[in-house]
Structure formats: structure tokens, C-alpha cells
Amino acid sequence: MVFFELFYTFFLIGLFTFGGGYAMIPMIQEQVVGKGWISEEALTDFIAISEVTPGPFALNISTFVGNTLAGPFGAICSTLGVILPSLIVIIIVAMIMKKFIANRYVQGALNGVKPIVLALILSTALLLLVKVTLFGGHSLQSEFSFDKRSLALLVFLVGFITIYKKINKKSLSPIKILGLSALLGIIIFTV
Amino acid sequence: MSLIIYSIKIAILSYIIYSQMKKDNLFTRLLTLFLTFLKVGALTFGGGYAMIPIVLEEVSKKKKWISEMEMLDIIAISESTPGPIAVNTATYVGYRVNGILGSIVATFGLALPSFVIIFVISYFYKDFMQWQVIQAAFKGLKVGVILLLFNAVLKLKKGVKFTIIGVISFILALAVMIIFSIFDIQFKFMSLCLILYGILLGIVLTKIGKMEGGKE
């Protein structure tokens, strides 16, 4: 039953994501790509799409996967799935309010989980980087193909962002970084 | 003809809504919640912190339903509970303004714009991706996404206490994820297991007094 499967998968994702946004990506990748629902390439494309459209990333991705897989009703199931854990947990927390955040076990659990979340995001970034520059965007088991254009683009972007930050004392917003990378992509990859 | 009747109906309806807006009753509370989070859902890019100014403006400054100090607590709680921060904040603010009904209305308002926009996009997505210019743009975007992920790591790093045990957890999780990928081991629940391990470790360490609790 695809609808239940969608609901259940996104319920798990909602329940075990702390911090939201990018912290979600490793788990979405495992579940959604692991189940063969969408390809890893489509997921990365969609992260970019989600970043340039309004709304929280989690809701955007759940709607997209649900709709791609099972149409409008699928999108409703996956969106409900990702929202429901928040709704339940927050309502319970709101009832007991301030005791929650001051509780030392809650703080302990958070301190324990934060390094893990950081490592998960970093590993996703590193693996994607290796895949895009050295394996033509495919898995580490596929044929080696060095993509010097992507690497050049990366080096240029890192340089640009660092210089921009030095001059303006403010980092470039995500949407501007993506706009710039799309533009440079068109220039580099169509020539 | 029907169009005229229809617009008259809408005009009357909006007048009723407008006249009700000034009062503070169940209807205005729910409507304001819905519209506030509809705005948040439609206007914030990337979610998370970008929404906070809008919520503050509508709920704290205009309506004075929640004090600005309490908003800070709400944000802290939204960060430390599972689920997307934006959804958590919407649910919490909704609950504080009008109980469970309020939290449902606020969350629904937040989700609606994403749903509609992405729904439309996912229909055009495939045809759209056939164009060569778009393909090139998305190759560039991939590099951009990787950079954003590294950026997120750098930003989140500030909130993490790197005790010895924290560093060990960090290296362990990183090593496991990379080794699994190198040897192509497919296990869908790896990050879930690692997160559970982190939570349990934190609780156990607090219990035996090796980790400080309290606010950071």
C-alpha cells in the first residue's frame, strides 16, 4: 500500500529529524533513494528547487516525493506524515511548557545528538562532493570519471563566497549562492 | 451574470471578515493564525529562522498574544524537539493562541503554499529537465547544493559542544556513513540508529553525571 508506506516513511523522517532543514537530508536520502522512489540525482536537483521556492524544505520535499510517486493523494499522505510527529510532540511539550527545556535529561539528549547530526550532514556533503567531481554524479562503485568543470565551478564559488564575506562582512544568502551556481553552470556546461 | 453575483458574494463575505477582524474572538484568532502562517509558508525561503520576524510581527507586535520573551522560548523548544523548526513553531504558536484547534489551523496554513507550489512544479519538472540549458543549470546547482551543505555544517558547528565523547561520536558517525557508502552497504536506518545512539548516550551520560545539563 503505497499511501501508507509514504505516510509511515515521512512520519519516521519527521520524528527523527532534529533541527530541520539540512539535518533531514541524510535520512531522506536513505529512505527515499534507498527505497528506489526517486534517484539520488533527482533528489539533489530537488534540494535546489526547494531552496528557490518558498516554504520549509521538509514540506516541499514530502509534497514532491508523494506527488511523484502516487499523485495528489500521495502528496497529502506524505505531508501529513511529516507534520504529525511535530503536532503530537509539540502539543505535549506545550502542555508541560518550561519544565521541558530546563530538564537536564532533555539537554543531555540534545548534547548527545548534536555531534551526530553534524556528522551526518558533513558525510552527505563529502560523499556528494566526491560523487559529483570524481564519479560523474553516480555511486562510488560506478566508473571513475573526473569532472574538471564541476571542480572548477566549486573552486570558483568557494573563492567568490569567501571574498564576498570578507568585503561585505555578511555571508551570501543561500538563494544567491544557488542563483550564481546555476548561472555559472549554464556558462560552463553549455560551452 | 453569475460572475457578478459571485463577486458580490465575495465582497459581502470580505466585509463580514473585515468587520470581525477587529474583535478578539475564536474566528479572528483562527483566521489570524491561518493568514500569518500562510504568509510564512509563502514568503520564507529555506524555512527555519527566516520565518521568525514575520511571526513576531503578526503574533507579538500586532496582536500581543505571545510576548517576545516567550517567542524566544518557543524557538528554543522548536529547535530541540523533533521535526522541522517551522512546523514546530507553527504548532506551538497555534497551541498557545487557541489550543489544539489553533495548532492545527496554523500548521495547515504553513503547509498550504508549499503544497500548492510544489504540486504545480512536480508536473512540469520532467519536461522542464529535458532542456539543455536547464540541465547545465542544474549541474551548476548541484555544486551549489554541496556548498550549502558545507555551510550548514559550519553554522551548526557553533551550537555543538565538542567534549571528548562528542568528538568520538562525531568521528564514529562520519566514519560509519563513509564506510557504508564505500562498500555499498544498503541500510536504510543507519542515520536513525546513529541519532538514537546519540540521544541514549546523552541521557546515560547525564544520569551518571558526566554531562552537564542546563541551558547553554
GROMACS .gro file of C-alpha atoms in nm, chain B residues 3-190:
model
  188
  194LEU     CA    1  -1.972   3.624  -1.217
  195ILE     CA    2  -2.135   3.943  -1.084
  196ILE     CA    3  -2.330   3.755  -0.820
  197TYR     CA    4  -2.015   3.572  -0.729
  198SER     CA    5  -1.815   3.892  -0.681
  199ILE     CA    6  -2.095   4.049  -0.475
  200LYS     CA    7  -2.091   3.743  -0.252
  201ILE     CA    8  -1.714   3.771  -0.210
  202ALA     CA    9  -1.746   4.143  -0.131
  203ILE     CA   10  -2.008   4.077   0.138
  204LEU     CA   11  -1.803   3.793   0.279
  205SER     CA   12  -1.486   4.002   0.293
  206TYR     CA   13  -1.678   4.284   0.462
  207ILE     CA   14  -1.801   4.041   0.728
  208ILE     CA   15  -1.448   3.906   0.774
  209TYR     CA   16  -1.308   4.259   0.792
  210SER     CA   17  -1.563   4.375   1.049
  211GLN     CA   18  -1.493   4.066   1.256
  212MET     CA   19  -1.115   4.117   1.241
  213LYS     CA   20  -1.126   4.399   1.496
  214LYS     CA   21  -1.277   4.182   1.765
  215ASP     CA   22  -1.088   3.916   1.953
  216ASN     CA   23  -1.291   3.601   1.922
  217LEU     CA   24  -1.242   3.244   1.812
  218PHE     CA   25  -1.296   3.333   1.448
  219THR     CA   26  -1.035   3.612   1.434
  220ARG     CA   27  -0.786   3.411   1.631
  221LEU     CA   28  -0.806   3.120   1.392
  222LEU     CA   29  -0.813   3.344   1.085
  223THR     CA   30  -0.509   3.543   1.201
  224LEU     CA   31  -0.321   3.225   1.278
  225PHE     CA   32  -0.405   3.083   0.940
  226LEU     CA   33  -0.312   3.400   0.749
  227THR     CA   34   0.009   3.456   0.948
  228PHE     CA   35   0.142   3.110   0.876
  229LEU     CA   36   0.013   3.120   0.519
  230LYS     CA   37   0.236   3.424   0.480
  231VAL     CA   38   0.526   3.244   0.646
  232GLY     CA   39   0.480   2.944   0.418
  233ALA     CA   40   0.454   3.156   0.105
  234LEU     CA   41   0.730   3.408   0.174
  235THR     CA   42   1.013   3.238   0.360
  236PHE     CA   43   1.281   3.066   0.161
  237GLY     CA   44   1.463   2.775   0.315
  238GLY     CA   45   1.234   2.778   0.618
  239GLY     CA   46   1.371   2.780   0.971
  240TYR     CA   47   1.490   3.113   1.102
  241ALA     CA   48   1.368   3.326   0.812
  242MET     CA   49   1.013   3.292   0.944
  243ILE     CA   50   1.077   3.435   1.289
  244PRO     CA   51   1.046   3.809   1.200
  245ILE     CA   52   0.707   3.754   1.034
  246VAL     CA   53   0.568   3.556   1.328
  247LEU     CA   54   0.697   3.816   1.575
  248GLU     CA   55   0.537   4.099   1.380
  249GLU     CA   56   0.195   3.937   1.350
  250VAL     CA   57   0.156   3.747   1.674
  251SER     CA   58   0.362   3.953   1.921
  252LYS     CA   59   0.357   4.313   1.795
  253LYS     CA   60   0.017   4.344   1.628
  254LYS     CA   61  -0.193   4.105   1.834
  255LYS     CA   62   0.010   4.080   2.157
  256TRP     CA   63  -0.095   3.719   2.203
  257ILE     CA   64   0.253   3.597   2.286
  258SER     CA   65   0.526   3.812   2.442
  259GLU     CA   66   0.857   3.845   2.262
  260MET     CA   67   1.033   3.675   2.551
  261GLU     CA   68   0.805   3.376   2.523
  262MET     CA   69   0.870   3.363   2.148
  263LEU     CA   70   1.238   3.302   2.230
  264ASP     CA   71   1.141   3.004   2.445
  265ILE     CA   72   0.917   2.876   2.168
  266ILE     CA   73   1.202   2.896   1.918
  267ALA     CA   74   1.436   2.714   2.158
  268ILE     CA   75   1.181   2.440   2.209
  269SER     CA   76   1.114   2.412   1.835
  270GLU     CA   77   1.484   2.353   1.781
  271SER     CA   78   1.511   2.089   2.050
  272THR     CA   79   1.211   1.880   1.956
  273PRO     CA   80   1.197   1.650   1.653
  274GLY     CA   81   1.053   1.777   1.326
  275PRO     CA   82   1.110   2.078   1.102
  276ILE     CA   83   1.161   2.400   1.301
  277ALA     CA   84   0.897   2.591   1.103
  278VAL     CA   85   0.633   2.324   1.161
  279ASN     CA   86   0.718   2.305   1.531
  280THR     CA   87   0.695   2.683   1.573
  281ALA     CA   88   0.363   2.699   1.388
  282THR     CA   89   0.220   2.421   1.604
  283TYR     CA   90   0.344   2.580   1.924
  284VAL     CA   91   0.223   2.933   1.847
  285GLY     CA   92  -0.110   2.790   1.731
  286TYR     CA   93  -0.145   2.596   2.054
  287ARG     CA   94  -0.065   2.899   2.270
  288VAL     CA   95  -0.316   3.116   2.086
  289ASN     CA   96  -0.601   2.872   2.058
  290GLY     CA   97  -0.528   2.523   2.187
  291ILE     CA   98  -0.519   2.214   1.969
  292LEU     CA   99  -0.754   2.365   1.711
  293GLY     CA  100  -0.520   2.664   1.682
  294SER     CA  101  -0.217   2.443   1.630
  295ILE     CA  102  -0.390   2.251   1.352
  296VAL     CA  103  -0.503   2.570   1.177
  297ALA     CA  104  -0.156   2.729   1.200
  298THR     CA  105   0.020   2.419   1.067
  299PHE     CA  106  -0.231   2.385   0.787
  300GLY     CA  107  -0.170   2.747   0.687
  301LEU     CA  108   0.205   2.686   0.685
  302ALA     CA  109   0.180   2.373   0.472
  303LEU     CA  110  -0.066   2.503   0.212
  304PRO     CA  111   0.166   2.724  -0.001
  305SER     CA  112   0.441   2.458  -0.020
  306PHE     CA  113   0.186   2.204  -0.117
  307VAL     CA  114   0.035   2.407  -0.398
  308ILE     CA  115   0.365   2.538  -0.538
  309ILE     CA  116   0.549   2.204  -0.533
  310PHE     CA  117   0.243   2.029  -0.666
  311VAL     CA  118   0.248   2.251  -0.974
  312ILE     CA  119   0.625   2.223  -1.014
  313SER     CA  120   0.630   1.843  -0.997
  314TYR     CA  121   0.406   1.832  -1.305
  315PHE     CA  122   0.640   2.042  -1.516
  316TYR     CA  123   0.958   1.903  -1.368
  317LYS     CA  124   1.018   1.624  -1.623
  318ASP     CA  125   0.957   1.828  -1.939
  319PHE     CA  126   1.148   2.111  -1.787
  320MET     CA  127   1.455   1.893  -1.728
  321GLN     CA  128   1.473   1.800  -2.098
  322TRP     CA  129   1.609   2.141  -2.194
  323GLN     CA  130   1.984   2.157  -2.230
  324VAL     CA  131   2.018   2.496  -2.065
  325ILE     CA  132   1.823   2.371  -1.765
  326GLN     CA  133   2.038   2.059  -1.743
  327ALA     CA  134   2.351   2.274  -1.742
  328ALA     CA  135   2.198   2.500  -1.477
  329PHE     CA  136   2.119   2.201  -1.258
  330LYS     CA  137   2.474   2.068  -1.293
  331GLY     CA  138   2.586   2.402  -1.152
  332LEU     CA  139   2.313   2.389  -0.887
  333LYS     CA  140   2.445   2.053  -0.766
  334VAL     CA  141   2.775   2.217  -0.677
  335GLY     CA  142   2.577   2.498  -0.512
  336VAL     CA  143   2.381   2.249  -0.301
  337ILE     CA  144   2.705   2.083  -0.186
  338LEU     CA  145   2.834   2.423  -0.078
  339LEU     CA  146   2.512   2.494   0.112
  340LEU     CA  147   2.552   2.163   0.296
  341PHE     CA  148   2.908   2.254   0.400
  342ASN     CA  149   2.776   2.596   0.500
  343ALA     CA  150   2.512   2.433   0.718
  344VAL     CA  151   2.783   2.228   0.889
  345LEU     CA  152   2.985   2.542   0.964
  346LYS     CA  153   2.679   2.722   1.100
  347LEU     CA  154   2.557   2.434   1.316
  348LYS     CA  155   2.908   2.370   1.447
  349LYS     CA  156   2.876   2.676   1.670
  350GLY     CA  157   2.592   2.519   1.870
  351VAL     CA  158   2.773   2.190   1.936
  352LYS     CA  159   2.977   2.128   2.250
  353PHE     CA  160   3.277   1.924   2.148
  354THR     CA  161   3.356   1.724   2.458
  355ILE     CA  162   3.581   1.418   2.417
  356ILE     CA  163   3.277   1.194   2.393
  357GLY     CA  164   3.115   1.436   2.147
  358VAL     CA  165   3.420   1.423   1.922
  359ILE     CA  166   3.423   1.044   1.938
  360SER     CA  167   3.052   1.032   1.843
  361PHE     CA  168   3.115   1.274   1.560
  362ILE     CA  169   3.405   1.073   1.415
  363LEU     CA  170   3.221   0.746   1.464
  364ALA     CA  171   2.911   0.866   1.280
  365LEU     CA  172   3.116   1.018   1.000
  366ALA     CA  173   3.327   0.704   0.959
  367VAL     CA  174   3.023   0.474   0.957
  368MET     CA  175   2.845   0.678   0.690
  369ILE     CA  176   3.152   0.695   0.465
  370ILE     CA  177   3.246   0.327   0.507
  371PHE     CA  178   2.890   0.220   0.432
  372SER     CA  179   2.896   0.423   0.117
  373ILE     CA  180   3.239   0.299   0.001
  374PHE     CA  181   3.140  -0.066   0.044
  375ASP     CA  182   2.791  -0.001  -0.091
  376ILE     CA  183   2.615  -0.137   0.218
  377GLN     CA  184   2.247  -0.054   0.188
  378PHE     CA  185   2.090   0.008   0.526
  379LYS     CA  186   1.800   0.249   0.533
  380PHE     CA  187   1.801   0.302   0.908
  381MET     CA  188   2.166   0.387   0.960
   0.00000   0.00000   0.00000
